[in-house]
Structures are given as structure tokens and as C-alpha cells.
Amino acid sequence: TGTAAGNYSLSSVGTTTADVAKADATVSVSGYSGTYDAAAHGATGTATGIGGVDLIAGLTLGTTFTNVSGGTADWTFTDSTGNYNDQSGSVAISITALEITGSFTAANKTYDGSAAATVQSRTLAGVLAGDAGGVSLSGGSATFDTANAGNGKTVTLTGATLTGTAAGNYSLSSVGTTTANIAALGITGSFTVANKTYDGSSAATVQSQTLAGVLGGDAGSVSLSGGTAAFNTAAAGNGKTVTLTGRRSPGRRRATTA
């Protein structure tokens, strides 16, 4: 073109060079956050090129994790077409412990002055089937609500923990209480009576009374009281058997002689 263009004939147009830079693919990678379920979890993502072309084949999402607390997934995007830049990054895979509950049974016992209880069995609720046998409820201290005798007494287990190969994937949220009995401790009583002169009656007078088998910590807190003492007959005689009836104390009443 131009005022002198008519004086010329274009025989050819030479070539030149320029660059076409690689584009950045649209890569979106997400981590994971959830509660332990015994399944493997890792990153998820997409890779898309110009015009929406799917480049997912070039996306590697890194390691997957099953156990608490998860880890870091290092992902890479490697282009095979030559048109896109390679990319890389990392995302968190967070796995939290699964909460489970415990329960136990306790043995009945005879009163011993202590609130201590003996655990008979322990169970867990909420453990996944694949982990059966891999996590257990262990240890702890079981106690009755009071040391006193009684039926259906509440027993509490404190300080129990989870053990086993899968224990790290679980969190013990609570341990329920149970009930057990504390039976009264059997003790025996004895007494002495006064000699007397024949009066036509079999009535006897108690002089002293004692209990055998009372625990040291209860000394002075339990005694033999009340009741009626009587000779076996009203007739005169030596070494006659005397029986005490109606006493208000646990255990047997021993006969004595006077």
C-alpha cells in the first residue's frame, strides 16, 4: 500500500519467530477432615485446561491416610501436552478419633469397711467391626458409693483407659456406672450372766456382752444390746445353760452357763 505501491511487486514475505508461553492449568485440590472410620482418606481434585479440556490424568494426589491424626498429602500436576506449566502443593488430611463408651460389671462382696470394688468384666460400645479385639478398656479403680452394706449399690470406675493396637483411633467419652451388693459381715456375740438364788423363775441377769469379728475400724460403733436372758429351767443347779434371745445385733447368739 502507499503512493508508490504500484511501482513494486511483492515476491515473498519472510518468516520470523515469537514465543507462545505455556498456560497455567486450573488445578483445584482439597484436603480431608473427618472422624476415623477405618477407611483410607486423601486429597481430591481436578485439573482443567483451556476450553475446559480435562487434564486430570496429569494430577497425582499424594498419600492417603487411615489412622488418627492423618497427615499431609503432597500433590503434583505434570502436563503431558507441553501446553501447561507443572504445578505442586500440599493439603492436610485430618482424621479425628472416634468417640466410644465403656461399661463394666463389678463383683458382689461382703462388708470389709472399704468402698473398694472388684471389676469382673469390661466392654466397649462403638468400636468398628474391623477393630474388634484391637481396642480394650483397661485399668482404673472401681468403688462403691459407700462402704456400707446394701443391695444394688452404685459402683463407679475411674481412670480407665483404652489399650490395644487400634486404641489410638478412639476416644473414650464415658464409662457408665454399674451396681453390685455388699453383704453384711457375719459376726458372733457372747455374754455372761450372774449366778442367782432359786426364785422359781428362769429369768437371768446379763452381766457383760461381747462381739467377735467386728472390724478394727468399727470398734465402738457396733454392740450387742437388748434381748432377754433365761436359764434352761427355773430349778437350782450348777453350770446351767443360759440363752439370750431378742438381741439386736447381726450374727448368732451364743448360749452361756452360770
PDB file of C-alpha atoms in Angstrom, residues 33-226:
ATOM      1  CA  SER A  33     -11.317 -33.584  57.593  1.00  0.00           C
ATOM      2  CA  GLY A  34     -13.373 -36.256  59.309  1.00  0.00           C
ATOM      3  CA  THR A  35     -13.753 -38.812  62.074  1.00  0.00           C
ATOM      4  CA  TYR A  36     -11.945 -42.145  61.994  1.00  0.00           C
ATOM      5  CA  ASP A  37     -13.919 -44.783  60.065  1.00  0.00           C
ATOM      6  CA  ALA A  38     -11.172 -47.303  59.216  1.00  0.00           C
ATOM      7  CA  ALA A  39     -11.206 -46.154  55.574  1.00  0.00           C
ATOM      8  CA  ALA A  40      -8.326 -44.525  53.685  1.00  0.00           C
ATOM      9  CA  HIS A  41      -8.745 -40.805  53.019  1.00  0.00           C
ATOM     10  CA  GLY A  42      -6.720 -38.455  50.857  1.00  0.00           C
ATOM     11  CA  ALA A  43      -6.884 -35.360  48.700  1.00  0.00           C
ATOM     12  CA  THR A  44      -9.435 -34.839  45.958  1.00  0.00           C
ATOM     13  CA  GLY A  45      -9.013 -32.548  42.976  1.00  0.00           C
ATOM     14  CA  THR A  46      -9.487 -31.536  39.361  1.00  0.00           C
ATOM     15  CA  ALA A  47      -7.241 -30.191  36.601  1.00  0.00           C
ATOM     16  CA  THR A  48      -8.727 -28.306  33.652  1.00  0.00           C
ATOM     17  CA  GLY A  49      -7.095 -26.711  30.610  1.00  0.00           C
ATOM     18  CA  ILE A  50      -8.079 -24.056  28.088  1.00  0.00           C
ATOM     19  CA  GLY A  51     -11.605 -24.540  26.807  1.00  0.00           C
ATOM     20  CA  GLY A  52     -12.415 -26.894  29.672  1.00  0.00           C
ATOM     21  CA  VAL A  53     -10.200 -29.728  28.476  1.00  0.00           C
ATOM     22  CA  ASP A  54      -9.842 -32.373  31.216  1.00  0.00           C
ATOM     23  CA  LEU A  55      -6.240 -32.738  32.385  1.00  0.00           C
ATOM     24  CA  ILE A  56      -6.947 -34.973  35.407  1.00  0.00           C
ATOM     25  CA  ALA A  57      -4.576 -37.624  34.069  1.00  0.00           C
ATOM     26  CA  GLY A  58      -1.684 -35.373  34.990  1.00  0.00           C
ATOM     27  CA  LEU A  59      -2.803 -34.841  38.582  1.00  0.00           C
ATOM     28  CA  THR A  60      -1.274 -37.032  41.317  1.00  0.00           C
ATOM     29  CA  LEU A  61      -2.950 -36.505  44.693  1.00  0.00           C
ATOM     30  CA  GLY A  62      -0.342 -37.990  47.025  1.00  0.00           C
ATOM     31  CA  THR A  63      -0.584 -40.253  50.061  1.00  0.00           C
ATOM     32  CA  THR A  64      -3.824 -41.442  51.661  1.00  0.00           C
ATOM     33  CA  PHE A  65      -4.236 -41.913  55.407  1.00  0.00           C
ATOM     34  CA  THR A  66      -6.394 -44.216  57.531  1.00  0.00           C
ATOM     35  CA  ASN A  67      -5.417 -43.611  61.159  1.00  0.00           C
ATOM     36  CA  VAL A  68      -5.648 -40.668  63.520  1.00  0.00           C
ATOM     37  CA  SER A  69      -4.419 -37.977  63.077  1.00  0.00           C
ATOM     38  CA  GLY A  70      -3.908 -38.216  59.299  1.00  0.00           C
ATOM     39  CA  GLY A  71      -1.052 -36.329  57.635  1.00  0.00           C
ATOM     40  CA  THR A  72      -0.082 -34.195  54.641  1.00  0.00           C
ATOM     41  CA  ALA A  73      -0.868 -35.120  51.041  1.00  0.00           C
ATOM     42  CA  ASP A  74       1.701 -33.706  48.585  1.00  0.00           C
ATOM     43  CA  TRP A  75       0.113 -33.337  45.151  1.00  0.00           C
ATOM     44  CA  THR A  76       1.662 -32.673  41.743  1.00  0.00           C
ATOM     45  CA  PHE A  77       0.325 -31.731  38.324  1.00  0.00           C
ATOM     46  CA  THR A  78       2.528 -32.817  35.427  1.00  0.00           C
ATOM     47  CA  ASP A  79       1.488 -31.756  31.938  1.00  0.00           C
ATOM     48  CA  SER A  80       1.972 -34.234  29.110  1.00  0.00           C
ATOM     49  CA  THR A  81       0.775 -31.969  26.282  1.00  0.00           C
ATOM     50  CA  GLY A  82       3.539 -29.386  26.507  1.00  0.00           C
ATOM     51  CA  ASN A  83       0.994 -26.578  26.759  1.00  0.00           C
ATOM     52  CA  TYR A  84       0.748 -26.173  30.529  1.00  0.00           C
ATOM     53  CA  ASN A  85       3.050 -25.457  33.432  1.00  0.00           C
ATOM     54  CA  ASP A  86       3.659 -28.141  36.018  1.00  0.00           C
ATOM     55  CA  GLN A  87       2.323 -27.390  39.480  1.00  0.00           C
ATOM     56  CA  SER A  88       2.603 -28.820  43.001  1.00  0.00           C
ATOM     57  CA  GLY A  89       1.310 -28.242  46.526  1.00  0.00           C
ATOM     58  CA  SER A  90       0.162 -29.910  49.704  1.00  0.00           C
ATOM     59  CA  VAL A  91      -3.080 -30.234  51.670  1.00  0.00           C
ATOM     60  CA  ALA A  92      -3.911 -31.516  55.156  1.00  0.00           C
ATOM     61  CA  ILE A  93      -5.650 -34.823  55.748  1.00  0.00           C
ATOM     62  CA  SER A  94      -7.174 -34.560  59.237  1.00  0.00           C
ATOM     63  CA  ILE A  95      -8.625 -37.654  60.926  1.00  0.00           C
ATOM     64  CA  THR A  96     -10.000 -37.280  64.462  1.00  0.00           C
ATOM     65  CA  ALA A  97     -10.597 -40.064  66.994  1.00  0.00           C
ATOM     66  CA  LEU A  98     -13.948 -41.842  67.073  1.00  0.00           C
ATOM     67  CA  GLU A  99     -15.691 -41.458  70.425  1.00  0.00           C
ATOM     68  CA  ILE A 100     -16.805 -44.669  72.119  1.00  0.00           C
ATOM     69  CA  THR A 101     -18.281 -45.545  75.530  1.00  0.00           C
ATOM     70  CA  GLY A 102     -17.336 -48.132  78.123  1.00  0.00           C
ATOM     71  CA  SER A 103     -19.238 -50.243  80.616  1.00  0.00           C
ATOM     72  CA  PHE A 104     -18.280 -52.780  83.262  1.00  0.00           C
ATOM     73  CA  THR A 105     -19.605 -55.173  85.871  1.00  0.00           C
ATOM     74  CA  ALA A 106     -18.465 -55.439  89.474  1.00  0.00           C
ATOM     75  CA  ALA A 107     -18.417 -58.352  91.910  1.00  0.00           C
ATOM     76  CA  ASN A 108     -20.605 -58.552  94.981  1.00  0.00           C
ATOM     77  CA  LYS A 109     -18.665 -58.659  98.227  1.00  0.00           C
ATOM     78  CA  THR A 110     -19.006 -58.989 101.962  1.00  0.00           C
ATOM     79  CA  TYR A 111     -18.655 -55.853 104.076  1.00  0.00           C
ATOM     80  CA  ASP A 112     -14.981 -55.153 104.772  1.00  0.00           C
ATOM     81  CA  GLY A 113     -15.081 -51.495 105.797  1.00  0.00           C
ATOM     82  CA  SER A 114     -13.797 -50.359 102.386  1.00  0.00           C
ATOM     83  CA  ALA A 115     -15.602 -48.913  99.372  1.00  0.00           C
ATOM     84  CA  ALA A 116     -13.193 -50.696  97.002  1.00  0.00           C
ATOM     85  CA  ALA A 117     -14.872 -52.827  94.330  1.00  0.00           C
ATOM     86  CA  THR A 118     -13.550 -55.552  92.035  1.00  0.00           C
ATOM     87  CA  VAL A 119     -14.190 -55.277  88.284  1.00  0.00           C
ATOM     88  CA  GLN A 120     -15.442 -58.524  86.750  1.00  0.00           C
ATOM     89  CA  SER A 121     -15.765 -57.561  83.086  1.00  0.00           C
ATOM     90  CA  ARG A 122     -15.301 -54.572  80.781  1.00  0.00           C
ATOM     91  CA  THR A 123     -16.930 -53.837  77.427  1.00  0.00           C
ATOM     92  CA  LEU A 124     -16.803 -51.073  74.802  1.00  0.00           C
ATOM     93  CA  ALA A 125     -19.631 -49.784  72.605  1.00  0.00           C
ATOM     94  CA  GLY A 126     -18.970 -48.154  69.238  1.00  0.00           C
ATOM     95  CA  VAL A 127     -15.786 -49.981  68.175  1.00  0.00           C
ATOM     96  CA  LEU A 128     -15.778 -50.651  64.427  1.00  0.00           C
ATOM     97  CA  ALA A 129     -16.066 -54.294  63.426  1.00  0.00           C
ATOM     98  CA  GLY A 130     -12.640 -54.365  61.833  1.00  0.00           C
ATOM     99  CA  ASP A 131     -11.043 -53.254  65.082  1.00  0.00           C
ATOM    100  CA  ALA A 132     -12.712 -55.866  67.287  1.00  0.00           C
ATOM    101  CA  GLY A 133     -10.018 -57.255  69.515  1.00  0.00           C
ATOM    102  CA  GLY A 134      -7.748 -54.321  68.735  1.00  0.00           C
ATOM    103  CA  VAL A 135      -9.003 -51.973  71.429  1.00  0.00           C
ATOM    104  CA  SER A 136      -9.893 -52.704  75.062  1.00  0.00           C
ATOM    105  CA  LEU A 137     -10.981 -50.935  78.227  1.00  0.00           C
ATOM    106  CA  SER A 138      -8.235 -51.406  80.816  1.00  0.00           C
ATOM    107  CA  GLY A 139      -7.199 -50.351  84.277  1.00  0.00           C
ATOM    108  CA  GLY A 140      -8.949 -47.879  86.500  1.00  0.00           C
ATOM    109  CA  SER A 141     -10.249 -48.069  90.049  1.00  0.00           C
ATOM    110  CA  ALA A 142     -13.757 -49.252  90.922  1.00  0.00           C
ATOM    111  CA  THR A 143     -15.503 -48.040  94.075  1.00  0.00           C
ATOM    112  CA  PHE A 144     -18.899 -48.430  95.697  1.00  0.00           C
ATOM    113  CA  ASP A 145     -20.782 -45.231  96.527  1.00  0.00           C
ATOM    114  CA  THR A 146     -20.266 -46.007 100.240  1.00  0.00           C
ATOM    115  CA  ALA A 147     -18.550 -48.772 102.193  1.00  0.00           C
ATOM    116  CA  ASN A 148     -21.777 -49.767 103.955  1.00  0.00           C
ATOM    117  CA  ALA A 149     -23.664 -52.996 103.318  1.00  0.00           C
ATOM    118  CA  GLY A 150     -26.593 -52.853 100.909  1.00  0.00           C
ATOM    119  CA  ASN A 151     -28.063 -54.221  97.695  1.00  0.00           C
ATOM    120  CA  GLY A 152     -27.950 -52.576  94.270  1.00  0.00           C
ATOM    121  CA  LYS A 153     -25.253 -50.139  95.308  1.00  0.00           C
ATOM    122  CA  THR A 154     -23.796 -47.859  92.632  1.00  0.00           C
ATOM    123  CA  VAL A 155     -20.243 -48.671  91.522  1.00  0.00           C
ATOM    124  CA  THR A 156     -18.092 -46.191  89.581  1.00  0.00           C
ATOM    125  CA  LEU A 157     -14.961 -46.907  87.531  1.00  0.00           C
ATOM    126  CA  THR A 158     -12.458 -44.050  87.278  1.00  0.00           C
ATOM    127  CA  GLY A 159      -9.114 -43.811  85.487  1.00  0.00           C
ATOM    128  CA  ALA A 160      -9.840 -46.492  82.888  1.00  0.00           C
ATOM    129  CA  THR A 161      -8.041 -46.124  79.550  1.00  0.00           C
ATOM    130  CA  LEU A 162      -8.111 -47.581  76.056  1.00  0.00           C
ATOM    131  CA  THR A 163      -5.378 -50.038  75.125  1.00  0.00           C
ATOM    132  CA  GLY A 164      -4.597 -52.175  72.085  1.00  0.00           C
ATOM    133  CA  THR A 165      -3.242 -51.804  68.586  1.00  0.00           C
ATOM    134  CA  ALA A 166      -6.213 -49.698  67.432  1.00  0.00           C
ATOM    135  CA  ALA A 167      -6.631 -47.676  70.644  1.00  0.00           C
ATOM    136  CA  GLY A 168      -5.101 -44.539  69.126  1.00  0.00           C
ATOM    137  CA  ASN A 169      -8.028 -44.221  66.734  1.00  0.00           C
ATOM    138  CA  TYR A 170     -10.612 -43.997  69.526  1.00  0.00           C
ATOM    139  CA  SER A 171     -11.520 -41.599  72.313  1.00  0.00           C
ATOM    140  CA  LEU A 172     -13.213 -42.843  75.492  1.00  0.00           C
ATOM    141  CA  SER A 173     -16.085 -40.406  76.063  1.00  0.00           C
ATOM    142  CA  SER A 174     -17.528 -42.017  79.213  1.00  0.00           C
ATOM    143  CA  VAL A 175     -17.730 -45.150  81.324  1.00  0.00           C
ATOM    144  CA  GLY A 176     -21.154 -45.957  82.717  1.00  0.00           C
ATOM    145  CA  THR A 177     -21.765 -46.940  86.321  1.00  0.00           C
ATOM    146  CA  THR A 178     -22.960 -50.371  87.423  1.00  0.00           C
ATOM    147  CA  THR A 179     -24.452 -51.877  90.581  1.00  0.00           C
ATOM    148  CA  ALA A 180     -23.364 -54.599  92.976  1.00  0.00           C
ATOM    149  CA  ASN A 181     -24.150 -55.756  96.505  1.00  0.00           C
ATOM    150  CA  ILE A 182     -22.264 -55.525  99.768  1.00  0.00           C
ATOM    151  CA  ALA A 183     -23.478 -58.251 102.089  1.00  0.00           C
ATOM    152  CA  ALA A 184     -23.427 -57.741 105.848  1.00  0.00           C
ATOM    153  CA  LEU A 185     -20.422 -59.314 107.571  1.00  0.00           C
ATOM    154  CA  GLY A 186     -21.409 -62.207 109.831  1.00  0.00           C
ATOM    155  CA  ILE A 187     -20.197 -61.801 113.429  1.00  0.00           C
ATOM    156  CA  THR A 188     -20.907 -63.679 116.658  1.00  0.00           C
ATOM    157  CA  GLY A 189     -21.981 -62.487 120.083  1.00  0.00           C
ATOM    158  CA  SER A 190     -21.336 -63.849 123.568  1.00  0.00           C
ATOM    159  CA  PHE A 191     -22.415 -62.830 127.059  1.00  0.00           C
ATOM    160  CA  THR A 192     -22.095 -63.656 130.741  1.00  0.00           C
ATOM    161  CA  VAL A 193     -24.854 -63.772 133.361  1.00  0.00           C
ATOM    162  CA  ALA A 194     -24.957 -63.551 137.126  1.00  0.00           C
ATOM    163  CA  ASN A 195     -25.458 -66.544 139.357  1.00  0.00           C
ATOM    164  CA  LYS A 196     -28.593 -66.307 141.435  1.00  0.00           C
ATOM    165  CA  THR A 197     -30.536 -67.991 144.244  1.00  0.00           C
ATOM    166  CA  TYR A 198     -33.539 -70.083 143.280  1.00  0.00           C
ATOM    167  CA  ASP A 199     -36.602 -67.837 142.923  1.00  0.00           C
ATOM    168  CA  GLY A 200     -38.968 -70.013 140.907  1.00  0.00           C
ATOM    169  CA  SER A 201     -38.180 -68.091 137.700  1.00  0.00           C
ATOM    170  CA  SER A 202     -35.836 -68.923 134.826  1.00  0.00           C
ATOM    171  CA  ALA A 203     -35.021 -65.254 134.268  1.00  0.00           C
ATOM    172  CA  ALA A 204     -31.294 -64.438 134.187  1.00  0.00           C
ATOM    173  CA  THR A 205     -29.419 -61.141 134.503  1.00  0.00           C
ATOM    174  CA  VAL A 206     -26.827 -60.275 131.833  1.00  0.00           C
ATOM    175  CA  GLN A 207     -23.501 -59.059 133.237  1.00  0.00           C
ATOM    176  CA  SER A 208     -21.478 -58.442 130.059  1.00  0.00           C
ATOM    177  CA  GLN A 209     -21.717 -58.933 126.325  1.00  0.00           C
ATOM    178  CA  THR A 210     -19.084 -59.003 123.569  1.00  0.00           C
ATOM    179  CA  LEU A 211     -18.916 -59.352 119.794  1.00  0.00           C
ATOM    180  CA  ALA A 212     -16.334 -61.331 117.808  1.00  0.00           C
ATOM    181  CA  GLY A 213     -15.471 -60.479 114.199  1.00  0.00           C
ATOM    182  CA  VAL A 214     -16.072 -56.711 114.266  1.00  0.00           C
ATOM    183  CA  LEU A 215     -13.544 -54.919 112.047  1.00  0.00           C
ATOM    184  CA  GLY A 216     -10.985 -52.728 113.771  1.00  0.00           C
ATOM    185  CA  GLY A 217     -12.267 -49.568 112.152  1.00  0.00           C
ATOM    186  CA  ASP A 218     -15.760 -50.219 113.531  1.00  0.00           C
ATOM    187  CA  ALA A 219     -14.695 -50.880 117.134  1.00  0.00           C
ATOM    188  CA  GLY A 220     -17.042 -48.945 119.385  1.00  0.00           C
ATOM    189  CA  SER A 221     -19.586 -48.471 116.603  1.00  0.00           C
ATOM    190  CA  VAL A 222     -21.395 -51.809 116.923  1.00  0.00           C
ATOM    191  CA  SER A 223     -22.546 -53.521 120.106  1.00  0.00           C
ATOM    192  CA  LEU A 224     -24.874 -56.218 121.394  1.00  0.00           C
ATOM    193  CA  SER A 225     -27.985 -54.734 123.035  1.00  0.00           C
ATOM    194  CA  GLY A 226     -31.449 -55.662 124.284  1.00  0.00           C
TER     195      GLY A 226
END
